PDB file of N, CA and C in Angstrom:
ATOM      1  N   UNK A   1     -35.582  -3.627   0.586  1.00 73.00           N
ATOM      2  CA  UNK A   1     -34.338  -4.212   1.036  1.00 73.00           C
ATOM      3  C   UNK A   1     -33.456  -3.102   1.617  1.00 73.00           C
ATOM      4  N   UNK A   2     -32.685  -3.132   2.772  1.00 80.00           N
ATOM      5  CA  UNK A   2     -32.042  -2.513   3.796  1.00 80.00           C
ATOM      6  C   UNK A   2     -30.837  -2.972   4.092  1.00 80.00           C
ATOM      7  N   UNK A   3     -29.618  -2.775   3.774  1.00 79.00           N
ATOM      8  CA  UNK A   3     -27.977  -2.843   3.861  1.00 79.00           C
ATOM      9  C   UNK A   3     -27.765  -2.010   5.056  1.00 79.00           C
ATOM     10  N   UNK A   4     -27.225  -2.295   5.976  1.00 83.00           N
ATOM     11  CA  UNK A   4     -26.552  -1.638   7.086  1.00 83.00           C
ATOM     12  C   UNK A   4     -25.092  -1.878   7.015  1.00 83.00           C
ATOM     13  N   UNK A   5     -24.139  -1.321   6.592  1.00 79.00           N
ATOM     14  CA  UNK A   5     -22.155  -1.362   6.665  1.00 79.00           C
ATOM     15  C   UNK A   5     -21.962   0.062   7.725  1.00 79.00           C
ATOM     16  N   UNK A   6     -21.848  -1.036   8.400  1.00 77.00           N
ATOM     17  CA  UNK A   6     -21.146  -0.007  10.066  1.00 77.00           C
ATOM     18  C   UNK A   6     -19.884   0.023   9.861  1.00 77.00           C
ATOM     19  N   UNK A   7     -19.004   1.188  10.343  1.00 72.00           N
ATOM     20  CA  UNK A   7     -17.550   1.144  10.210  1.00 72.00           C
ATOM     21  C   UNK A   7     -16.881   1.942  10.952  1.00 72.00           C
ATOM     22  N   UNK A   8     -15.694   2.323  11.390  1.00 67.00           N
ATOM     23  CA  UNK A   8     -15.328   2.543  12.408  1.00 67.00           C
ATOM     24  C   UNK A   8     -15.228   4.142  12.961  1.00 67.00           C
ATOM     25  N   UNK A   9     -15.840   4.724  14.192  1.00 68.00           N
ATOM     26  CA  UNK A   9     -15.741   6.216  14.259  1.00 68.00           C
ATOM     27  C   UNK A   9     -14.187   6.339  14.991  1.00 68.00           C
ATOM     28  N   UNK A  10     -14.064   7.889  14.732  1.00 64.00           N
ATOM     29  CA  UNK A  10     -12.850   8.552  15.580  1.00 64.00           C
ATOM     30  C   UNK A  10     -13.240   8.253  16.781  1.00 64.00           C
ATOM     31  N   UNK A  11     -13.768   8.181  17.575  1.00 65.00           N
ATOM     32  CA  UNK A  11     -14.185   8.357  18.765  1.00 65.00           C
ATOM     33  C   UNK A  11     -13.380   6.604  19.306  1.00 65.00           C
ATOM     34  N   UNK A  12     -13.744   5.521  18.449  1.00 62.00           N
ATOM     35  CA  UNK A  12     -12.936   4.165  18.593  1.00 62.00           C
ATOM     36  C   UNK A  12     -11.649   4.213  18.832  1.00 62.00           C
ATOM     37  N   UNK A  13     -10.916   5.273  17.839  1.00 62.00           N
ATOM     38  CA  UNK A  13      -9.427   5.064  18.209  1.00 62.00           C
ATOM     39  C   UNK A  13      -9.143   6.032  19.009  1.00 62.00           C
ATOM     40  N   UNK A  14      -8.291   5.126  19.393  1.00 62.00           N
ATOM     41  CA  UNK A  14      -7.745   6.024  21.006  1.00 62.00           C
ATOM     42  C   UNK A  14      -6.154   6.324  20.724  1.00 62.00           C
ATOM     43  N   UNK A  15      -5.650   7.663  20.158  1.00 66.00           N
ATOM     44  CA  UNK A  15      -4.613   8.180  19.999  1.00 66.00           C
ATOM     45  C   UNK A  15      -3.929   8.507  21.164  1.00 66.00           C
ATOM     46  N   UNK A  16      -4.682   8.556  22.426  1.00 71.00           N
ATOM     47  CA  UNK A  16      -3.622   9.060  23.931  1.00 71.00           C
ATOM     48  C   UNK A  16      -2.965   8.012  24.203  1.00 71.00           C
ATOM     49  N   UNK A  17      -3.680   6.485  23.702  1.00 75.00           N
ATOM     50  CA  UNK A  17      -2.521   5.621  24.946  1.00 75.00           C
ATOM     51  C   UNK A  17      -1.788   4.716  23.721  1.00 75.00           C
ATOM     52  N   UNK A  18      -1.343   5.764  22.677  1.00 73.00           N
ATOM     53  CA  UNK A  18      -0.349   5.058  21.056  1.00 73.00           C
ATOM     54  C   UNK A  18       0.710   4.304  21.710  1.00 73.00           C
ATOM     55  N   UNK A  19       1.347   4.774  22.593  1.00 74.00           N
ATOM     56  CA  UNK A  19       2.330   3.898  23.412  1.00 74.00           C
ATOM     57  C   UNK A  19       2.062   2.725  24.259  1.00 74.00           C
ATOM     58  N   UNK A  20       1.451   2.960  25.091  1.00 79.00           N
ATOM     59  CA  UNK A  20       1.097   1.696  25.722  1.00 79.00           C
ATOM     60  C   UNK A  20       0.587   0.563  24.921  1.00 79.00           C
ATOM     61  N   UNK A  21      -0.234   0.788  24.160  1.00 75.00           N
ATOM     62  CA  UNK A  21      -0.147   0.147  23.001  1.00 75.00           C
ATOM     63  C   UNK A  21       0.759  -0.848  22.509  1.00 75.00           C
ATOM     64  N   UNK A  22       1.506   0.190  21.914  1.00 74.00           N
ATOM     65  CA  UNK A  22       2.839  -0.119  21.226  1.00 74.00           C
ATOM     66  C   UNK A  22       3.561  -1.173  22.073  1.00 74.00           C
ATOM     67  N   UNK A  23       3.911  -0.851  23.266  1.00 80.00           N
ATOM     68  CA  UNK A  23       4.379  -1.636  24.619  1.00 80.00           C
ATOM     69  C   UNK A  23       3.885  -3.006  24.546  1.00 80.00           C
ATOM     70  N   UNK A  24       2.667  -3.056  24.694  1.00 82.00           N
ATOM     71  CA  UNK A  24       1.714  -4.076  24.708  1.00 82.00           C
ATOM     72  C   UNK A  24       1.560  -4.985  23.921  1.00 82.00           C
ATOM     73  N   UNK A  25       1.694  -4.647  22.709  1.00 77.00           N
ATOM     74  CA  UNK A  25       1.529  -5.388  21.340  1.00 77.00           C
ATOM     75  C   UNK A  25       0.094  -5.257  20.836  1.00 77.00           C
ATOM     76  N   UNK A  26      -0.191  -4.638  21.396  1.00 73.00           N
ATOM     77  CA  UNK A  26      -1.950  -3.860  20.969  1.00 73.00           C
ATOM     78  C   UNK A  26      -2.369  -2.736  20.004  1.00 73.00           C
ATOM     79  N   UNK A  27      -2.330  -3.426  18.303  1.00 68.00           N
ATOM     80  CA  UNK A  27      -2.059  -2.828  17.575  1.00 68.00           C
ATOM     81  C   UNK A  27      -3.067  -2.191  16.542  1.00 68.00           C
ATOM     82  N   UNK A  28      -3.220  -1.434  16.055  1.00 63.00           N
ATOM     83  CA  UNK A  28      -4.509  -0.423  15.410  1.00 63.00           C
ATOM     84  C   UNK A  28      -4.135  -1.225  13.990  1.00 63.00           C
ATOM     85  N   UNK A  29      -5.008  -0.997  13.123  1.00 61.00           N
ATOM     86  CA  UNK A  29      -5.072  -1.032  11.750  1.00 61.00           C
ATOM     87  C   UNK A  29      -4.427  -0.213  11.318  1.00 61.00           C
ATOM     88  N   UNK A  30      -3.413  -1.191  10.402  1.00 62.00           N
ATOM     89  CA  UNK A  30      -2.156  -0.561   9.209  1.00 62.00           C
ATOM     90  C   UNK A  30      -2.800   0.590   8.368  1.00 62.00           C
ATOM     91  N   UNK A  31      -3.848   0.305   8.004  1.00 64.00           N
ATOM     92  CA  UNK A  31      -4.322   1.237   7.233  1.00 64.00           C
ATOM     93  C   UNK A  31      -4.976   2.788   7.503  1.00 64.00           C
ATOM     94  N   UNK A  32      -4.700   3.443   7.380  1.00 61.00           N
ATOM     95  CA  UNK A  32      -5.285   4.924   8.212  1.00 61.00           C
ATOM     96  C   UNK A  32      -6.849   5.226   7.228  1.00 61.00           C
ATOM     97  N   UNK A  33      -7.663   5.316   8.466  1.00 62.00           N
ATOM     98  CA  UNK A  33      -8.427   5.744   8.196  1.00 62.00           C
ATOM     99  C   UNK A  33      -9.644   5.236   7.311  1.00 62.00           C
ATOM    100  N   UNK A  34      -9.626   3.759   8.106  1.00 67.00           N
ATOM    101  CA  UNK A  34     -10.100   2.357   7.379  1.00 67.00           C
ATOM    102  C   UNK A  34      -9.881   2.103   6.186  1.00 67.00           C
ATOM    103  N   UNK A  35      -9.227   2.676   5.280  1.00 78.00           N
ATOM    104  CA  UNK A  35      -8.554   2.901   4.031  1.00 78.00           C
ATOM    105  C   UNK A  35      -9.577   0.966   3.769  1.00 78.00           C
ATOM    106  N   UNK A  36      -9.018  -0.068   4.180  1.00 78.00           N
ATOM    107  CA  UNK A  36      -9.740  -1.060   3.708  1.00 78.00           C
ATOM    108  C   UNK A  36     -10.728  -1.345   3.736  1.00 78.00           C
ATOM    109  N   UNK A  37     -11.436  -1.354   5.289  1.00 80.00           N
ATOM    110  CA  UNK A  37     -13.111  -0.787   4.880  1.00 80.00           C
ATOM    111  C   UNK A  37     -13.331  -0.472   4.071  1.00 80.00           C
ATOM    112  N   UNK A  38     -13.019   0.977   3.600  1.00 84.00           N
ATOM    113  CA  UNK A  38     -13.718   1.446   2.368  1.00 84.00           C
ATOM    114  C   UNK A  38     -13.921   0.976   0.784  1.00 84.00           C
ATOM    115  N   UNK A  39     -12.255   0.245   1.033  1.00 87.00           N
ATOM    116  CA  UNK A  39     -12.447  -0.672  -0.946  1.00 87.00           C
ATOM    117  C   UNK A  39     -12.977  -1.595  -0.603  1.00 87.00           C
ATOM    118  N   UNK A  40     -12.994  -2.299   0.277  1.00 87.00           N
ATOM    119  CA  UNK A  40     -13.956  -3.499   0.655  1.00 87.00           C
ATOM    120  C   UNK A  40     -14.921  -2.860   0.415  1.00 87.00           C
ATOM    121  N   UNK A  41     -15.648  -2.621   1.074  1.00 88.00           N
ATOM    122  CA  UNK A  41     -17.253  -2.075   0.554  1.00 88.00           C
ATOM    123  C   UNK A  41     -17.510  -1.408  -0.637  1.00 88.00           C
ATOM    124  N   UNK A  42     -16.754  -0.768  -1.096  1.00 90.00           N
ATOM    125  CA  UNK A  42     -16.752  -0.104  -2.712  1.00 90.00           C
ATOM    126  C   UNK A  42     -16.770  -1.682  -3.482  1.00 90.00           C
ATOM    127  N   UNK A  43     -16.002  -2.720  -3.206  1.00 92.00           N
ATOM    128  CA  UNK A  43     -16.059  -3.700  -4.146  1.00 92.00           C
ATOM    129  C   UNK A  43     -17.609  -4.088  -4.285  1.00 92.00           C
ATOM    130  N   UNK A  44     -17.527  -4.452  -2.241  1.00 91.00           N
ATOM    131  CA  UNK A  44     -19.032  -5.756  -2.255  1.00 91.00           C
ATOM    132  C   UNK A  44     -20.062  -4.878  -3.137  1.00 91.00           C
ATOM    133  N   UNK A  45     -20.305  -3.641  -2.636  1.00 91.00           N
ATOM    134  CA  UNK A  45     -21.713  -2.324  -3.309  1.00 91.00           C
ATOM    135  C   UNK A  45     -21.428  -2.621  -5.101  1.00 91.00           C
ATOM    136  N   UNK A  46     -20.187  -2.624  -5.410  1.00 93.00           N
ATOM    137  CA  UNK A  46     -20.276  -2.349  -7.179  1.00 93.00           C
ATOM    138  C   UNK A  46     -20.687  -3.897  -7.625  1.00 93.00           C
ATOM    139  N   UNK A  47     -20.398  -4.792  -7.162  1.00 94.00           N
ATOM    140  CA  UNK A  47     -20.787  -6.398  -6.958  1.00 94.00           C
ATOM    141  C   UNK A  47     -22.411  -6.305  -7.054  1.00 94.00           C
ATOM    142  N   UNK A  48     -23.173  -5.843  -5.946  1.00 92.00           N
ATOM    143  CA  UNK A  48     -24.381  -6.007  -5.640  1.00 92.00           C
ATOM    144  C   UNK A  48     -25.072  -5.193  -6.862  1.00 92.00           C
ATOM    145  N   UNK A  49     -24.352  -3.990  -7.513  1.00 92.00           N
ATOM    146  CA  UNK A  49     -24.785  -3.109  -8.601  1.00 92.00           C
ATOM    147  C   UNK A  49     -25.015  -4.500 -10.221  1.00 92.00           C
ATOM    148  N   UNK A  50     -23.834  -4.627  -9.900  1.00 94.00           N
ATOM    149  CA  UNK A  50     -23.349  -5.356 -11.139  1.00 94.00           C
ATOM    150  C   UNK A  50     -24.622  -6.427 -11.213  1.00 94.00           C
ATOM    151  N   UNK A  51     -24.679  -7.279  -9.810  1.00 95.00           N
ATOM    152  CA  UNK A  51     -25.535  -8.390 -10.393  1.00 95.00           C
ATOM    153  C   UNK A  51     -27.561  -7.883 -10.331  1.00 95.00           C
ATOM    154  N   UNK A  52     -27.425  -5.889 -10.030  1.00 94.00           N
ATOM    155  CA  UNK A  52     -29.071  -6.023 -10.106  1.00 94.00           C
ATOM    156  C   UNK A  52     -29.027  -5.640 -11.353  1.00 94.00           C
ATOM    157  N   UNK A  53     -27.981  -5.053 -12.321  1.00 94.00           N
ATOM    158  CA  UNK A  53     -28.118  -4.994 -13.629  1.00 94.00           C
ATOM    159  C   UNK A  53     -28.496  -5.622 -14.679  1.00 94.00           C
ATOM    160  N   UNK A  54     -27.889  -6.892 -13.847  1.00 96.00           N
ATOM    161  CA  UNK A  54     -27.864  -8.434 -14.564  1.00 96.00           C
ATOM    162  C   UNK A  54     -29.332  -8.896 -14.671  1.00 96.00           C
ATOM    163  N   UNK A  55     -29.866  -8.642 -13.831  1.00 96.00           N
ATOM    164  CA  UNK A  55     -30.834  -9.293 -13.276  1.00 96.00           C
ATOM    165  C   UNK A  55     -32.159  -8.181 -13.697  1.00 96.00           C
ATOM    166  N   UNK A  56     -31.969  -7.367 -13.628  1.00 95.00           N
ATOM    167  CA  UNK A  56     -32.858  -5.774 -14.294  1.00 95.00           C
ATOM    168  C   UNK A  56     -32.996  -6.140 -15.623  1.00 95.00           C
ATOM    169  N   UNK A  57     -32.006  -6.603 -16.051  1.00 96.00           N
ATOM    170  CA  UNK A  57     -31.653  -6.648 -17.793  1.00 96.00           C
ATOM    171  C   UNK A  57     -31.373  -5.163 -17.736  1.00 96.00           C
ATOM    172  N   UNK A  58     -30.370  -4.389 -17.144  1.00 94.00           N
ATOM    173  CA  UNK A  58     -30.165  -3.357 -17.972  1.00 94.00           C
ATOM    174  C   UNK A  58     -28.945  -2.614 -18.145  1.00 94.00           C
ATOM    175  N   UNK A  59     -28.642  -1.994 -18.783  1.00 94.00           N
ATOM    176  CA  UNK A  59     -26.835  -1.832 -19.253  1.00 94.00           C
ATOM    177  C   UNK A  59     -26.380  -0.645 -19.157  1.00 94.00           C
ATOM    178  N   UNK A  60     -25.045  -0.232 -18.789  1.00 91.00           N
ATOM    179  CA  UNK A  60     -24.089   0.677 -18.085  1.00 91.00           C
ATOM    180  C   UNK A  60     -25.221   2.450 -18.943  1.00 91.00           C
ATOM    181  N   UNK A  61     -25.427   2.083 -20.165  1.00 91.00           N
ATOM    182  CA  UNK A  61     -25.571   3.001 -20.970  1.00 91.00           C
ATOM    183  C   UNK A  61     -27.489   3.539 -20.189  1.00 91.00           C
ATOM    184  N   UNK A  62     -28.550   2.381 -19.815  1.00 90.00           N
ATOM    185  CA  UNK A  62     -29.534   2.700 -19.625  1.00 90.00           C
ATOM    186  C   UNK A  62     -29.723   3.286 -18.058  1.00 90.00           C
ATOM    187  N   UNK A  63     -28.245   3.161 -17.368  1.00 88.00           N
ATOM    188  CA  UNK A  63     -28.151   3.727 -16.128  1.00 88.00           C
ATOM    189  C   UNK A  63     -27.618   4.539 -16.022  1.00 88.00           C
ATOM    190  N   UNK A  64     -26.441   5.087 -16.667  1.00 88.00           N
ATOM    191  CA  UNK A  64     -26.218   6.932 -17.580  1.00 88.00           C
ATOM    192  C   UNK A  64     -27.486   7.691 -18.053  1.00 88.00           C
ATOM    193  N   UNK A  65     -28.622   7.000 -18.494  1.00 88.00           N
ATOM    194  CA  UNK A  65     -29.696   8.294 -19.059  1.00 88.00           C
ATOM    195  C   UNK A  65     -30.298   8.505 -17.647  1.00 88.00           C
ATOM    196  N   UNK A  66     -30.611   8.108 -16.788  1.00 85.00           N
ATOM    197  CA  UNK A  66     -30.810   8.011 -15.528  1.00 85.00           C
ATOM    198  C   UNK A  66     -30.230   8.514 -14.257  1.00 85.00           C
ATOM    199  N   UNK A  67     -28.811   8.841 -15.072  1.00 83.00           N
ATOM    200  CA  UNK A  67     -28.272   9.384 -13.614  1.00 83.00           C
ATOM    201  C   UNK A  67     -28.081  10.828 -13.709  1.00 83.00           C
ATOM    202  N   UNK A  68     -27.759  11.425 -12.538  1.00 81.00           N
ATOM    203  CA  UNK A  68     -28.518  13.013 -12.241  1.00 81.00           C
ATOM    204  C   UNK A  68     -27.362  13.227 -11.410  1.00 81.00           C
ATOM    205  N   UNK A  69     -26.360  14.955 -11.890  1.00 74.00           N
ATOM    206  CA  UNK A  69     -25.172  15.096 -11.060  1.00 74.00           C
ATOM    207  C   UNK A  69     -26.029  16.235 -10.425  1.00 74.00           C
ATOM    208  N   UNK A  70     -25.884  16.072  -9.069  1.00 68.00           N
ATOM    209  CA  UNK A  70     -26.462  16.887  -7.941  1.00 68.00           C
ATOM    210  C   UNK A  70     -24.775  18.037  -7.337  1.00 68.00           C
ATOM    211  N   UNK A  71     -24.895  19.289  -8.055  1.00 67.00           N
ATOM    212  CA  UNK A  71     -23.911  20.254  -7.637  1.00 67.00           C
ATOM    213  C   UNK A  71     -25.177  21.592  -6.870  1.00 67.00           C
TER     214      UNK A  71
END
């Protein structure tokens, strides 16, 4: 199974024409720096975690002996 969450590059926003814009009523996302993208997808991903746990049968504690801090 394969998840693709595309989201938005610098290269999309266009900071030279902030005014015309503005003029226009052609308006960027309130949030800097997809700020919502990102908890959005932090939710749906901990969602999709939550229900293979469910479904694994296995619990917060048997996925701590398992996990590995990479420094």
């Amino acid at each position: 199974c394969c998840l693709l969450v595309k989201g938005r590059t610098k290269k999309e926003v266009d900071d030279e024409n902030y005014m015309k814009r503005q003029i226009y009523g052609n308006y960027t996302s309130l949030t800097p720096l997809g700020t919502a993208f990102e908890l959005t997808t932090l939710v749906f991903l901990d969602a999709i975690v939550s229900e293979l746990m469910e479904k694994m049968h296995q619990t917060e504690s048997d996925l701590k002996a398992r996990h590995t801090v990479l420094e």
